[in-house]
PDB file of C-alpha atoms in Angstrom:
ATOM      1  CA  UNK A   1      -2.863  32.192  74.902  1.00  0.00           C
ATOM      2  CA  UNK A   2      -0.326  29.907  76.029  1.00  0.00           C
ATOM      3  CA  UNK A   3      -1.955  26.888  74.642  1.00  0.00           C
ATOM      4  CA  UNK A   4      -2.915  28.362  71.430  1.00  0.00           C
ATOM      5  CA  UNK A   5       0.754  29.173  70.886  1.00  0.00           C
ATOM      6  CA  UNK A   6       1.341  25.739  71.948  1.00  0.00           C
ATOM      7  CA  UNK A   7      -1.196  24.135  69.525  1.00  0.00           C
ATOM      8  CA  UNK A   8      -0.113  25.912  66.567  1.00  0.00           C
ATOM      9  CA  UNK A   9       3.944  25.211  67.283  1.00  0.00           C
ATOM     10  CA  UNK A  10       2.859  21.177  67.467  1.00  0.00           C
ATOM     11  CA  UNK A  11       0.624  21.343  64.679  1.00  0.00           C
ATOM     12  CA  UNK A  12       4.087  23.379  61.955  1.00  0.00           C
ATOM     13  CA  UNK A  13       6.353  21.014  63.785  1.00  0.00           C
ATOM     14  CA  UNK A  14       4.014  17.860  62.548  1.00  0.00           C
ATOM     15  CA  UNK A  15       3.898  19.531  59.445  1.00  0.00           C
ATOM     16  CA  UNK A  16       7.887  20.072  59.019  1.00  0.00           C
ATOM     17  CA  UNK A  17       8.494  16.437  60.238  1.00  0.00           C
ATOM     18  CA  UNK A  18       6.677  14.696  57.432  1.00  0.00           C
ATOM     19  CA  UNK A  19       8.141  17.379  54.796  1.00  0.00           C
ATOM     20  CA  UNK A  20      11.838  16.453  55.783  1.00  0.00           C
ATOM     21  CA  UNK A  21      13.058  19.995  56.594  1.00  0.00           C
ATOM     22  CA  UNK A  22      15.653  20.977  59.750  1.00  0.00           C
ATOM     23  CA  UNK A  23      14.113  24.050  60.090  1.00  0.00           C
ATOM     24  CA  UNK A  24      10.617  25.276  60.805  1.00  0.00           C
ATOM     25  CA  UNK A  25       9.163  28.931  59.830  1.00  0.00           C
ATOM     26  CA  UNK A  26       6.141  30.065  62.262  1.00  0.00           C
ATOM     27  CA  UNK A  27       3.689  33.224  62.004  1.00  0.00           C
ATOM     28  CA  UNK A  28       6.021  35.340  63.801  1.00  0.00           C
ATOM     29  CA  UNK A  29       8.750  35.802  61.753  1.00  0.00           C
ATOM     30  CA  UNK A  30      10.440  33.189  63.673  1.00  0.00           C
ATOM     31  CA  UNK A  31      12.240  29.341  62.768  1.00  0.00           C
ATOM     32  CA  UNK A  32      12.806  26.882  64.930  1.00  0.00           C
ATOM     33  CA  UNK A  33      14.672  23.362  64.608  1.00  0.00           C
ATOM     34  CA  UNK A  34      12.841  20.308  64.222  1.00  0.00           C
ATOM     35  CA  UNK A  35      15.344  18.866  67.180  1.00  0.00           C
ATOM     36  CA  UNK A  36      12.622  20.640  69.465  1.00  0.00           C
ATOM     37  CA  UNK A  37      10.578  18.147  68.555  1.00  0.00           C
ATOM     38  CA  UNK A  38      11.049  15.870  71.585  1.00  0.00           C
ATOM     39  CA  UNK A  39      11.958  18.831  74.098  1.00  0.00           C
ATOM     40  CA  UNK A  40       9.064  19.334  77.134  1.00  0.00           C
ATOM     41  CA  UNK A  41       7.106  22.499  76.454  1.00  0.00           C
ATOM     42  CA  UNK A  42       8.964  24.688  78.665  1.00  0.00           C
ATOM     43  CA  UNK A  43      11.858  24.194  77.215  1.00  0.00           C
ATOM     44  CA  UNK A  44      10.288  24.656  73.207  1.00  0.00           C
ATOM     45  CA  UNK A  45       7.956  27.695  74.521  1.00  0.00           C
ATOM     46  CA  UNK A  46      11.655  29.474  75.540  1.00  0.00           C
ATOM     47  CA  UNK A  47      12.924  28.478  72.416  1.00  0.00           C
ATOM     48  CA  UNK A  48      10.022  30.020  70.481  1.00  0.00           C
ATOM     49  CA  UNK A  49      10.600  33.291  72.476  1.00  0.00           C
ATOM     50  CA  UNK A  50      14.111  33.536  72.479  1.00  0.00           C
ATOM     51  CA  UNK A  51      15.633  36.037  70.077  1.00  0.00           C
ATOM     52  CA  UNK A  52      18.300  33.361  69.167  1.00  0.00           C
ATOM     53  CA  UNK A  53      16.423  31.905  66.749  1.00  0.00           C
ATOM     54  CA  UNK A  54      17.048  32.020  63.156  1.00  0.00           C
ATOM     55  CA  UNK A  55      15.017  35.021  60.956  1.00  0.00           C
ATOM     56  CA  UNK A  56      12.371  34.217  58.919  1.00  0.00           C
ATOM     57  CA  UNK A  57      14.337  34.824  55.877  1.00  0.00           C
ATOM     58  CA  UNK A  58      16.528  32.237  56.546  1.00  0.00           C
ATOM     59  CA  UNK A  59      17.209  29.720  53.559  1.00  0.00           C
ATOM     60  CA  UNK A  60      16.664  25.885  55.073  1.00  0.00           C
ATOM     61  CA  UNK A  61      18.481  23.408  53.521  1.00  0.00           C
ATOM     62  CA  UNK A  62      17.596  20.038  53.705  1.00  0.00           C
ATOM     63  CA  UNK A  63      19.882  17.479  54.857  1.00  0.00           C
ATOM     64  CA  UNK A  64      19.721  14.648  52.706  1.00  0.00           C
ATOM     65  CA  UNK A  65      18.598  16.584  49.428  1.00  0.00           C
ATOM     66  CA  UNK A  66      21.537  19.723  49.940  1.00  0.00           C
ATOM     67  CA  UNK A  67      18.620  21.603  48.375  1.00  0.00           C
ATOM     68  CA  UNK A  68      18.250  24.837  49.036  1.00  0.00           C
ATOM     69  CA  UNK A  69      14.481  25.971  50.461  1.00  0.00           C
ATOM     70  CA  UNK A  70      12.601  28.722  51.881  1.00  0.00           C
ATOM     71  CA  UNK A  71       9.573  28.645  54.136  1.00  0.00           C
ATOM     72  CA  UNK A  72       7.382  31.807  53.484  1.00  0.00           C
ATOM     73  CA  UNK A  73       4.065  32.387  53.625  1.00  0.00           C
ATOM     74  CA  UNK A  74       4.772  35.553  51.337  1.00  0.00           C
ATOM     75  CA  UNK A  75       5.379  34.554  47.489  1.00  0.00           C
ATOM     76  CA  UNK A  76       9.168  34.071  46.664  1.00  0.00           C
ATOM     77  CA  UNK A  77       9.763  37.516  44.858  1.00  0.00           C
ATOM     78  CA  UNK A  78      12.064  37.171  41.645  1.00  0.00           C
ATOM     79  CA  UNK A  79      15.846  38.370  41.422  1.00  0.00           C
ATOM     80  CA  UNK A  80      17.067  42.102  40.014  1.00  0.00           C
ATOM     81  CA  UNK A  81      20.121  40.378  38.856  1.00  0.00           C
ATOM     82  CA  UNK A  82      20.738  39.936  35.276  1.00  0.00           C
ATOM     83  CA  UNK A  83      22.194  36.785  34.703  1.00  0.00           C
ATOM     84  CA  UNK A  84      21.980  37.511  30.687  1.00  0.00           C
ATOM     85  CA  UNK A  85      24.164  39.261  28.654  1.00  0.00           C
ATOM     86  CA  UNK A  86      23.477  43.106  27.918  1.00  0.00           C
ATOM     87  CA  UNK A  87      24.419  44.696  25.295  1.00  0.00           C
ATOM     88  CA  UNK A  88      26.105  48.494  26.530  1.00  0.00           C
ATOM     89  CA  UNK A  89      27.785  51.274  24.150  1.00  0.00           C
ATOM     90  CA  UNK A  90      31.140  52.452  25.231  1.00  0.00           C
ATOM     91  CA  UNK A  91      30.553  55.891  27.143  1.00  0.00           C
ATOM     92  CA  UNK A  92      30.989  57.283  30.185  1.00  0.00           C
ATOM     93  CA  UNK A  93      28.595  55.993  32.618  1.00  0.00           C
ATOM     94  CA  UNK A  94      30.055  57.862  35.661  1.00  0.00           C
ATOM     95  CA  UNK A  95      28.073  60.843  35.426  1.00  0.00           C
ATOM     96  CA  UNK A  96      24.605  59.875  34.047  1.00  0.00           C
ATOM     97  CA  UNK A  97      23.154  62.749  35.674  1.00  0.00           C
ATOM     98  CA  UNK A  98      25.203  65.297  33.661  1.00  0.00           C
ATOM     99  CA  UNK A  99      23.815  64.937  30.289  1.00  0.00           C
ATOM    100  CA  UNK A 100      24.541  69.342  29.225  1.00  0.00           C
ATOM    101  CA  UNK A 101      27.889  67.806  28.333  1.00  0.00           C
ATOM    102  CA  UNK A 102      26.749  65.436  26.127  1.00  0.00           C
ATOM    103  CA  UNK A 103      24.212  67.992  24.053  1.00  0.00           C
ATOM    104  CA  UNK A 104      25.173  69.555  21.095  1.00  0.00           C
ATOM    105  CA  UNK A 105      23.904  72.221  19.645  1.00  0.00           C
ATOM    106  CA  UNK A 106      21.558  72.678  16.514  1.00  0.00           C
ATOM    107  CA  UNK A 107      23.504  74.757  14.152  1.00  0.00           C
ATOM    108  CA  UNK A 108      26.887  73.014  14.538  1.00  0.00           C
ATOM    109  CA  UNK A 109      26.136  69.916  13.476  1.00  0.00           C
ATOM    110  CA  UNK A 110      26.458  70.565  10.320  1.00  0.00           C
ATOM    111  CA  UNK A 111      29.433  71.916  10.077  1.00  0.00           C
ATOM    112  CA  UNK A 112      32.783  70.569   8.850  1.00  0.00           C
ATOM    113  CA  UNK A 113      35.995  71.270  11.308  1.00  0.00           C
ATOM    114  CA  UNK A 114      37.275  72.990   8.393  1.00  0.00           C
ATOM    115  CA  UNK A 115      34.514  74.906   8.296  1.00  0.00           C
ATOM    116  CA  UNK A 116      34.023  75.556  11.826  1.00  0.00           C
ATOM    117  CA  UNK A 117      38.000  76.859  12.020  1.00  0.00           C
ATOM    118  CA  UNK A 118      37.228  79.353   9.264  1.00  0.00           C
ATOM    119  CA  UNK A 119      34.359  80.547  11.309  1.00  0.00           C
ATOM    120  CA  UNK A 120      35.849  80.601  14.171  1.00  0.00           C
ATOM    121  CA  UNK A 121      39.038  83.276  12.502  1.00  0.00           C
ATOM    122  CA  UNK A 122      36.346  85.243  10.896  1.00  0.00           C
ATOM    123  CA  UNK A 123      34.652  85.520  14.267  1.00  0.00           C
ATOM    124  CA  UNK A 124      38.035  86.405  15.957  1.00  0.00           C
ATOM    125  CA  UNK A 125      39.112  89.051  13.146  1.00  0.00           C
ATOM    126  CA  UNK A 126      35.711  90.818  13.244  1.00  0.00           C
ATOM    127  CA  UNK A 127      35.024  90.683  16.927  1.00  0.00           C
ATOM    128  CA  UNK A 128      35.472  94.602  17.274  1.00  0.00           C
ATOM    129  CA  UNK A 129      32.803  95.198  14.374  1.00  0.00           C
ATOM    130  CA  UNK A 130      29.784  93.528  16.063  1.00  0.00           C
ATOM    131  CA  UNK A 131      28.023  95.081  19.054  1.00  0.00           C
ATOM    132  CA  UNK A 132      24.636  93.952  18.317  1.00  0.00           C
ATOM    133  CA  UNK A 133      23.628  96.630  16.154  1.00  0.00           C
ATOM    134  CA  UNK A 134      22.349  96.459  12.647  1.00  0.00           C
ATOM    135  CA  UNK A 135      24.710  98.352  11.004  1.00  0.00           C
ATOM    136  CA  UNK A 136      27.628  96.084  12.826  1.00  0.00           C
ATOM    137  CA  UNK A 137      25.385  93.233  11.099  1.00  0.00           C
ATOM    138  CA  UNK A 138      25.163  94.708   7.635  1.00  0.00           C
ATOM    139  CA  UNK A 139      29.117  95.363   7.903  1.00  0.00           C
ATOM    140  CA  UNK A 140      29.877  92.019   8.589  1.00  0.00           C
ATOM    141  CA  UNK A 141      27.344  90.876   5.991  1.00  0.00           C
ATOM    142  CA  UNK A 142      29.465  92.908   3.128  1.00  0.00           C
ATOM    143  CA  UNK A 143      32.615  91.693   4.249  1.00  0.00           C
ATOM    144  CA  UNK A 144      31.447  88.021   3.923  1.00  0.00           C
ATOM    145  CA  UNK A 145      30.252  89.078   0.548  1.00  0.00           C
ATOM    146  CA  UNK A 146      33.107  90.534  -0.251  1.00  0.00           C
ATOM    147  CA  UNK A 147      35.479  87.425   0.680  1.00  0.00           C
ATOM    148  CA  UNK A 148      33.454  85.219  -1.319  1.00  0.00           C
ATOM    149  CA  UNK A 149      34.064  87.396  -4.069  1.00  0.00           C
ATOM    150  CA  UNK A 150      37.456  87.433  -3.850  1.00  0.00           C
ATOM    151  CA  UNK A 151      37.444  83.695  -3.631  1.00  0.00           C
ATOM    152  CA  UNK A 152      35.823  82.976  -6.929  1.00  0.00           C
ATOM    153  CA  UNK A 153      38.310  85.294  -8.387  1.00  0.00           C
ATOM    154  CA  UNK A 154      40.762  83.078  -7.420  1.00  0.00           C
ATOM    155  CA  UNK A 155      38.981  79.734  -8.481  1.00  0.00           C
ATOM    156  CA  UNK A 156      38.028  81.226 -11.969  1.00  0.00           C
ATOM    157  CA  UNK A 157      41.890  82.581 -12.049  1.00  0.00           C
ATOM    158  CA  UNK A 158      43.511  79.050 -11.969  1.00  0.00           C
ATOM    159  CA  UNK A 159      44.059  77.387 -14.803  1.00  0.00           C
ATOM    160  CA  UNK A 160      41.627  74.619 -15.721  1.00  0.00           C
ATOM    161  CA  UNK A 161      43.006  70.980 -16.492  1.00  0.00           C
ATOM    162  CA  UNK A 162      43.056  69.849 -19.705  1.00  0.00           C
ATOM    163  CA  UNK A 163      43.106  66.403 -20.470  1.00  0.00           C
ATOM    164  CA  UNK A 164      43.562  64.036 -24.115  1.00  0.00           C
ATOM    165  CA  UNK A 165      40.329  63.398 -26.036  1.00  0.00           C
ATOM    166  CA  UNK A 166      40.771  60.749 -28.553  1.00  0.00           C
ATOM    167  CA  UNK A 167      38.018  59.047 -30.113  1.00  0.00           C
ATOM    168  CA  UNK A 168      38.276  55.362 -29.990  1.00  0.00           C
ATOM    169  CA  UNK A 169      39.875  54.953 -33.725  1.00  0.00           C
ATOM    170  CA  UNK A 170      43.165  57.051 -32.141  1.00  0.00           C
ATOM    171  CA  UNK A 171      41.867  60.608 -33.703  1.00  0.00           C
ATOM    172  CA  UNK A 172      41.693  63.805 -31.869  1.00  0.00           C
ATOM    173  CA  UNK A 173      38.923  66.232 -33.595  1.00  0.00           C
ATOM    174  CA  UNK A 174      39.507  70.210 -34.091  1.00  0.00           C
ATOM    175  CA  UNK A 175      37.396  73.095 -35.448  1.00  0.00           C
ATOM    176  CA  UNK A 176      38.241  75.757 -37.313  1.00  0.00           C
ATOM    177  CA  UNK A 177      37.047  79.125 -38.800  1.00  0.00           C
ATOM    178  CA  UNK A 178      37.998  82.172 -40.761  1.00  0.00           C
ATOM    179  CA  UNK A 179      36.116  84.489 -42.183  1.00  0.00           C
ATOM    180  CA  UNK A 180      33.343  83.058 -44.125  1.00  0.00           C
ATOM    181  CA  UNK A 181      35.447  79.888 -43.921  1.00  0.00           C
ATOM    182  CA  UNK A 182      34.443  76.614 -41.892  1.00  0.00           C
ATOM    183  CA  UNK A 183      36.970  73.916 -41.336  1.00  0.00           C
ATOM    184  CA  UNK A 184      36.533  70.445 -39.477  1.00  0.00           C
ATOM    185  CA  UNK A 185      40.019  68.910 -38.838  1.00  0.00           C
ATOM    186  CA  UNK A 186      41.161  65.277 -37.571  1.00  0.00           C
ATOM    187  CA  UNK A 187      44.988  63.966 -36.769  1.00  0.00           C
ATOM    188  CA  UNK A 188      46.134  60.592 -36.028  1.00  0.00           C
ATOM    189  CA  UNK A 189      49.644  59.338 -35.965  1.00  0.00           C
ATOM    190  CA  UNK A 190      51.030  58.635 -39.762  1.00  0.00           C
ATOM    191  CA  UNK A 191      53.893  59.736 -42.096  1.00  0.00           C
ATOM    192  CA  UNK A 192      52.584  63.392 -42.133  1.00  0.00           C
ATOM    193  CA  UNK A 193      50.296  63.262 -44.872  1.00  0.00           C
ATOM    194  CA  UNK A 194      47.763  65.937 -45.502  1.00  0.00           C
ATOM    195  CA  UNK A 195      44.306  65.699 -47.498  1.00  0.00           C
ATOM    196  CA  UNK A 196      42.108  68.748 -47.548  1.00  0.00           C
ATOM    197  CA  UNK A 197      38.408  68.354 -49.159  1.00  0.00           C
ATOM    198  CA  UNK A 198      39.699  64.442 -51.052  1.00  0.00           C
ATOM    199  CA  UNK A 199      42.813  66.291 -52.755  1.00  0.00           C
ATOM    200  CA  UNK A 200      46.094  66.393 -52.051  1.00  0.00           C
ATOM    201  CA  UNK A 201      47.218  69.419 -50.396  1.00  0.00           C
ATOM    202  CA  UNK A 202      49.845  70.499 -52.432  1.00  0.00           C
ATOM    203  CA  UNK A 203      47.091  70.548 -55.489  1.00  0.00           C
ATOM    204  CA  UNK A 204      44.636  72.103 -53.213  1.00  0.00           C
ATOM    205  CA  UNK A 205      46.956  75.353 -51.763  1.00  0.00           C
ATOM    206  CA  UNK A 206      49.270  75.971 -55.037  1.00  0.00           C
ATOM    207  CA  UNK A 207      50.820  79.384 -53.705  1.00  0.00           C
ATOM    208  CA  UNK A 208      53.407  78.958 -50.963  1.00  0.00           C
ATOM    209  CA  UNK A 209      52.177  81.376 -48.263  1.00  0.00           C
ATOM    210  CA  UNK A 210      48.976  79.596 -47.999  1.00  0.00           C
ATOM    211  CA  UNK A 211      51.059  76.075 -47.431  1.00  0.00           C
ATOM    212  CA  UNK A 212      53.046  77.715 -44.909  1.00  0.00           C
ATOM    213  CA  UNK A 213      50.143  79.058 -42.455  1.00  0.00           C
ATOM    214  CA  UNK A 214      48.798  75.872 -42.698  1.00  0.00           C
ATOM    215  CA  UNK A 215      51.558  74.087 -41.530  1.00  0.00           C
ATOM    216  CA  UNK A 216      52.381  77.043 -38.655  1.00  0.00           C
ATOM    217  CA  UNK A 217      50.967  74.751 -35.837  1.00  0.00           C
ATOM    218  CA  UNK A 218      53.067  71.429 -36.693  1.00  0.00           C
ATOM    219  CA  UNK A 219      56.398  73.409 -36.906  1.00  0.00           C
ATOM    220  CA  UNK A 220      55.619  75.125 -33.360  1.00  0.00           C
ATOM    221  CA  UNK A 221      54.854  71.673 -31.430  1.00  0.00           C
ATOM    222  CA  UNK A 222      57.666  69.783 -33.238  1.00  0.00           C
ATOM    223  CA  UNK A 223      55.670  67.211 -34.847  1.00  0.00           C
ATOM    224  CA  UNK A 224      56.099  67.304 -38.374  1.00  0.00           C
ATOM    225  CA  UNK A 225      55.466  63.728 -39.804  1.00  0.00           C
ATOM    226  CA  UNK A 226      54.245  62.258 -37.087  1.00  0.00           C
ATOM    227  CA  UNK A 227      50.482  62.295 -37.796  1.00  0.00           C
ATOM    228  CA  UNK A 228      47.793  62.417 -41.168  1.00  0.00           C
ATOM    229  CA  UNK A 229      45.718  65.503 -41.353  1.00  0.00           C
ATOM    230  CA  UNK A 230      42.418  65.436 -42.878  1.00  0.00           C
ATOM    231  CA  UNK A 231      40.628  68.274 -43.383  1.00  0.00           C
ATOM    232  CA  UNK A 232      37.201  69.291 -44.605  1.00  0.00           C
ATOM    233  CA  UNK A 233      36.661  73.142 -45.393  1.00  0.00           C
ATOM    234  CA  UNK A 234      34.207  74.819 -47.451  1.00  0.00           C
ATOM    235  CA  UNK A 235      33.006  78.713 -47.913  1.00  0.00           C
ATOM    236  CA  UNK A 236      35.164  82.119 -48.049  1.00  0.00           C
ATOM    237  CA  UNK A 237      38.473  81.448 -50.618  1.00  0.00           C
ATOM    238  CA  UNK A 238      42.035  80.488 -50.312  1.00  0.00           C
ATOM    239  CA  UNK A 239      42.997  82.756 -47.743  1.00  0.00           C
ATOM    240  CA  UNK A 240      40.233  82.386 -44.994  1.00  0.00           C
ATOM    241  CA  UNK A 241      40.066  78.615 -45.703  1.00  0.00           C
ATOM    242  CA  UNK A 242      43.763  78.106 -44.738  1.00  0.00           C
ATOM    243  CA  UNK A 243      43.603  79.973 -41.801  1.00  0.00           C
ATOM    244  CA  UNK A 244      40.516  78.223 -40.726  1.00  0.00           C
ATOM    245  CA  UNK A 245      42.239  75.008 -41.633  1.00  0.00           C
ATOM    246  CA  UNK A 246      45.288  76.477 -39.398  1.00  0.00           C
ATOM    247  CA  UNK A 247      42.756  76.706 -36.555  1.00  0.00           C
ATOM    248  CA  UNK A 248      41.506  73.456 -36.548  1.00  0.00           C
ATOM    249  CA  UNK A 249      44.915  71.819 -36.688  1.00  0.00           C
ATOM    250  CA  UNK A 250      46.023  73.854 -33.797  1.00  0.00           C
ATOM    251  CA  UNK A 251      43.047  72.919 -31.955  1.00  0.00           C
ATOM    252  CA  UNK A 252      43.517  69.134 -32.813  1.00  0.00           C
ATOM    253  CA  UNK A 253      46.901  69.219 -31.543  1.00  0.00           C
ATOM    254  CA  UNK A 254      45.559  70.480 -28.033  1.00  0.00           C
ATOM    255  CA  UNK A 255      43.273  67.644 -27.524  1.00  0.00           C
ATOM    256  CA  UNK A 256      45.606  65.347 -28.771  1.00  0.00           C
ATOM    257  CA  UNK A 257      48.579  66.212 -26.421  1.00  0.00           C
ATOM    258  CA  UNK A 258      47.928  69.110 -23.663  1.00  0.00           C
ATOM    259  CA  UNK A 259      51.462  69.659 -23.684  1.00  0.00           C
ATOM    260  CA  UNK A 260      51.798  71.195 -27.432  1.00  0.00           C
ATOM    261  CA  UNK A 261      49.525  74.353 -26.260  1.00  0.00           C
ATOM    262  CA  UNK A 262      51.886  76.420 -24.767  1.00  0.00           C
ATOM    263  CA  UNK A 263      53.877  76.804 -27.775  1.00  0.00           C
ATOM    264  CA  UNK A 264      51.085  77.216 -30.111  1.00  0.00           C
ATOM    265  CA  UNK A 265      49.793  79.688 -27.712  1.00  0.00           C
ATOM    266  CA  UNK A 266      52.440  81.807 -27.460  1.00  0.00           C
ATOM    267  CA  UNK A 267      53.070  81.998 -31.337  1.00  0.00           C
ATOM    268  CA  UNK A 268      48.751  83.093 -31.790  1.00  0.00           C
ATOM    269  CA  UNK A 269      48.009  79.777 -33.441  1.00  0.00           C
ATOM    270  CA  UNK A 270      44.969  79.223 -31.228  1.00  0.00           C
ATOM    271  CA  UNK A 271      43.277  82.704 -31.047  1.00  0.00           C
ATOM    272  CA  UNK A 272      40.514  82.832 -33.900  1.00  0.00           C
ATOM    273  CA  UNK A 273      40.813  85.673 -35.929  1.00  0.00           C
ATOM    274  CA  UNK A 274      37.764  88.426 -36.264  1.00  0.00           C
ATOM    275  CA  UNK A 275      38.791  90.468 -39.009  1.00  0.00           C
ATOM    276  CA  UNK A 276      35.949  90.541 -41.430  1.00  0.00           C
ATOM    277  CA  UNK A 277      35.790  92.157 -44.571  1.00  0.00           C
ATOM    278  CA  UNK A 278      33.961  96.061 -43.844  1.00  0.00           C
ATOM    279  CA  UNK A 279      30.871  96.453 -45.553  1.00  0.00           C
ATOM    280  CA  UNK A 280      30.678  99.187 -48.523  1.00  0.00           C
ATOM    281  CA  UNK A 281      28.964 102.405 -47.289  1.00  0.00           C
ATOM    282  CA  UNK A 282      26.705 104.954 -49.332  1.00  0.00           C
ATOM    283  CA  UNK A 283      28.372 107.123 -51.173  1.00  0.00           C
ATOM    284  CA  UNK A 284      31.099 105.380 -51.590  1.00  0.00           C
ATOM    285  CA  UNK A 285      33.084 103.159 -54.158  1.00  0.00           C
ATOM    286  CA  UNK A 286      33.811 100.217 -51.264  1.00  0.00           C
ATOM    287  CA  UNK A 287      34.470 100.852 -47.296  1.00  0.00           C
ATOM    288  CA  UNK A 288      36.517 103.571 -47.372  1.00  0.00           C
ATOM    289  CA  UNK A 289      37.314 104.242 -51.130  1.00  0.00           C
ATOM    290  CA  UNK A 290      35.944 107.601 -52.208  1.00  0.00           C
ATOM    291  CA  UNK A 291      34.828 107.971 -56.023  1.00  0.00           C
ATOM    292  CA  UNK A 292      36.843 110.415 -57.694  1.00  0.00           C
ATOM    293  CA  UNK A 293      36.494 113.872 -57.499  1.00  0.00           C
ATOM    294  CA  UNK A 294      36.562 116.293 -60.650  1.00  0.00           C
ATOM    295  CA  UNK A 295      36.601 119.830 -60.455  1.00  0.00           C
ATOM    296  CA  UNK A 296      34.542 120.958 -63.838  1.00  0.00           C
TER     297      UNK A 296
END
């Protein structure tokens, strides 16, 4: 056994000599230096044994290359260390065990944190009405129901914004009606002249009153002579066709400037008037006229 140990520790060193290496790996895990070379076999046998020697593991480097080797019959398995660059997200990498923290659940991800904090006060007001039953649910169901109620109250109670609509010659548009009367109406800045139907408007209205309710809405906003009125009216007489006319101005006016409604508003020049002529019933002469009664 001796010599076979002997034979095999000649036959690496041979091996190691031509190669260039200092160090020498044999079966046993062990390395021994190529010094031993030109040692008597007594004294190379005790290094072989002797638990001195370098582990098999060892990393031999070569003294004229300064290259780094290793002697192994196994194959050189590759490195765990990434040497690239990884891309991470910024977290919390401490605790990658924990992952409850990090779930969320289903039906709140939807929900806005304004939301979320009106839940959470409605849950908090209402927490001595639910015990599980289902007349606590239908309870809570009709105050909901209730509360969104009273919120489109609210909504439909503000006022709405109202904003200029001028056509793109400068004109603001406004419709009219009275009666059997329909009027069109359109206003742009001028001198304060007035055409209704092609004609001038004293020509057209020749009694006073009628001139007057026409001209109701421009006295209220303040803006006589500062814009052209054109109107276009037709059906009913004198009467309903000025105070469709009236309408239409007043309506203009609006859309021109926002600002002129509250006056106009709070003198009735923008609420339509439904009085209608009553229809003539049997028996008698017109609504409500009786014929005359003789006694013989």
């Amino acid at each position: 056994m001796t010599s076979t140990m002997r034979g095999s520790l000649f036959s690496a060193l041979h091996r190691a000599t031509q190669r260039g290496p200092s160090l020498v790996s044999l079966r046993n895990g062990r390395e021994i230096s190529c010094s031993a070379w030109g040692q008597s076999n007594n004294q190379l046998t005790s290094q072989i044994t002797s638990t001195r020697c370098v582990p098999r593991a060892a990393i031999i480097n070569n003294d004229n290359t300064g290259v780094s080797r290793r002697f192994s019959s196994r194959p050189e398995k590759k490195s765990m260390l990434r040497l690239h660059a990884v891309t991470l997200k910024h977290s919390d990498y401490e605790d990658e065990l924990d992952e409850a923290r990090w779930d969320v659940p289903e039906e709140e991800t939807h929900l806005d944190p304004t939301d979320r904090r009106k839940m959470e006060e409605e849950e908090e007001a209402t927490w001595w009405l639910y015990d599980g039953t289902q007349e606590s649910r239908d309870v809570l169901a009709a105050m909901r129901k209730e509360e969104a109620q009273k919120a489109r109250w609210i909504k439909n109670s503000s006022p709405p914004v109202r904003v200029s609509e001028i056509d793109e010659r400068g004109r603001a548009y406004g419709r009219g009606s009275r009666k059997s009367a329909q009027a069109r109406v359109w206003i742009q800045p001028g001198e304060g002249e007035v055409v209704v139907n092609r004609s001038d408007f004293l020509t057209y209205f020749p009694r006073e009153y009628h001139r007057e309710h026409v001209l109701g809405p421009l006295v209220a906003s303040q803006t006589c002579g500062k814009f052209d009125v054109t109107a276009v009216v037709k059906g009913g007489g004198l009467t309903g066709q000025a105070g469709a006319i009236r309408l239409g101005l007043a309506r203009a006016l609006e859309k021109y400037n926002p600002d002129y409604r509250p006056p106009m508003k709070r003198h009735g020049f923008l609420t339509r008037d439904a009085r209608m002529v009553e229809r003539k019933k049997v028996g008698r002469v017109k609504a409500r006229k009786s014929p005359q009664w003789v006694r013989r």
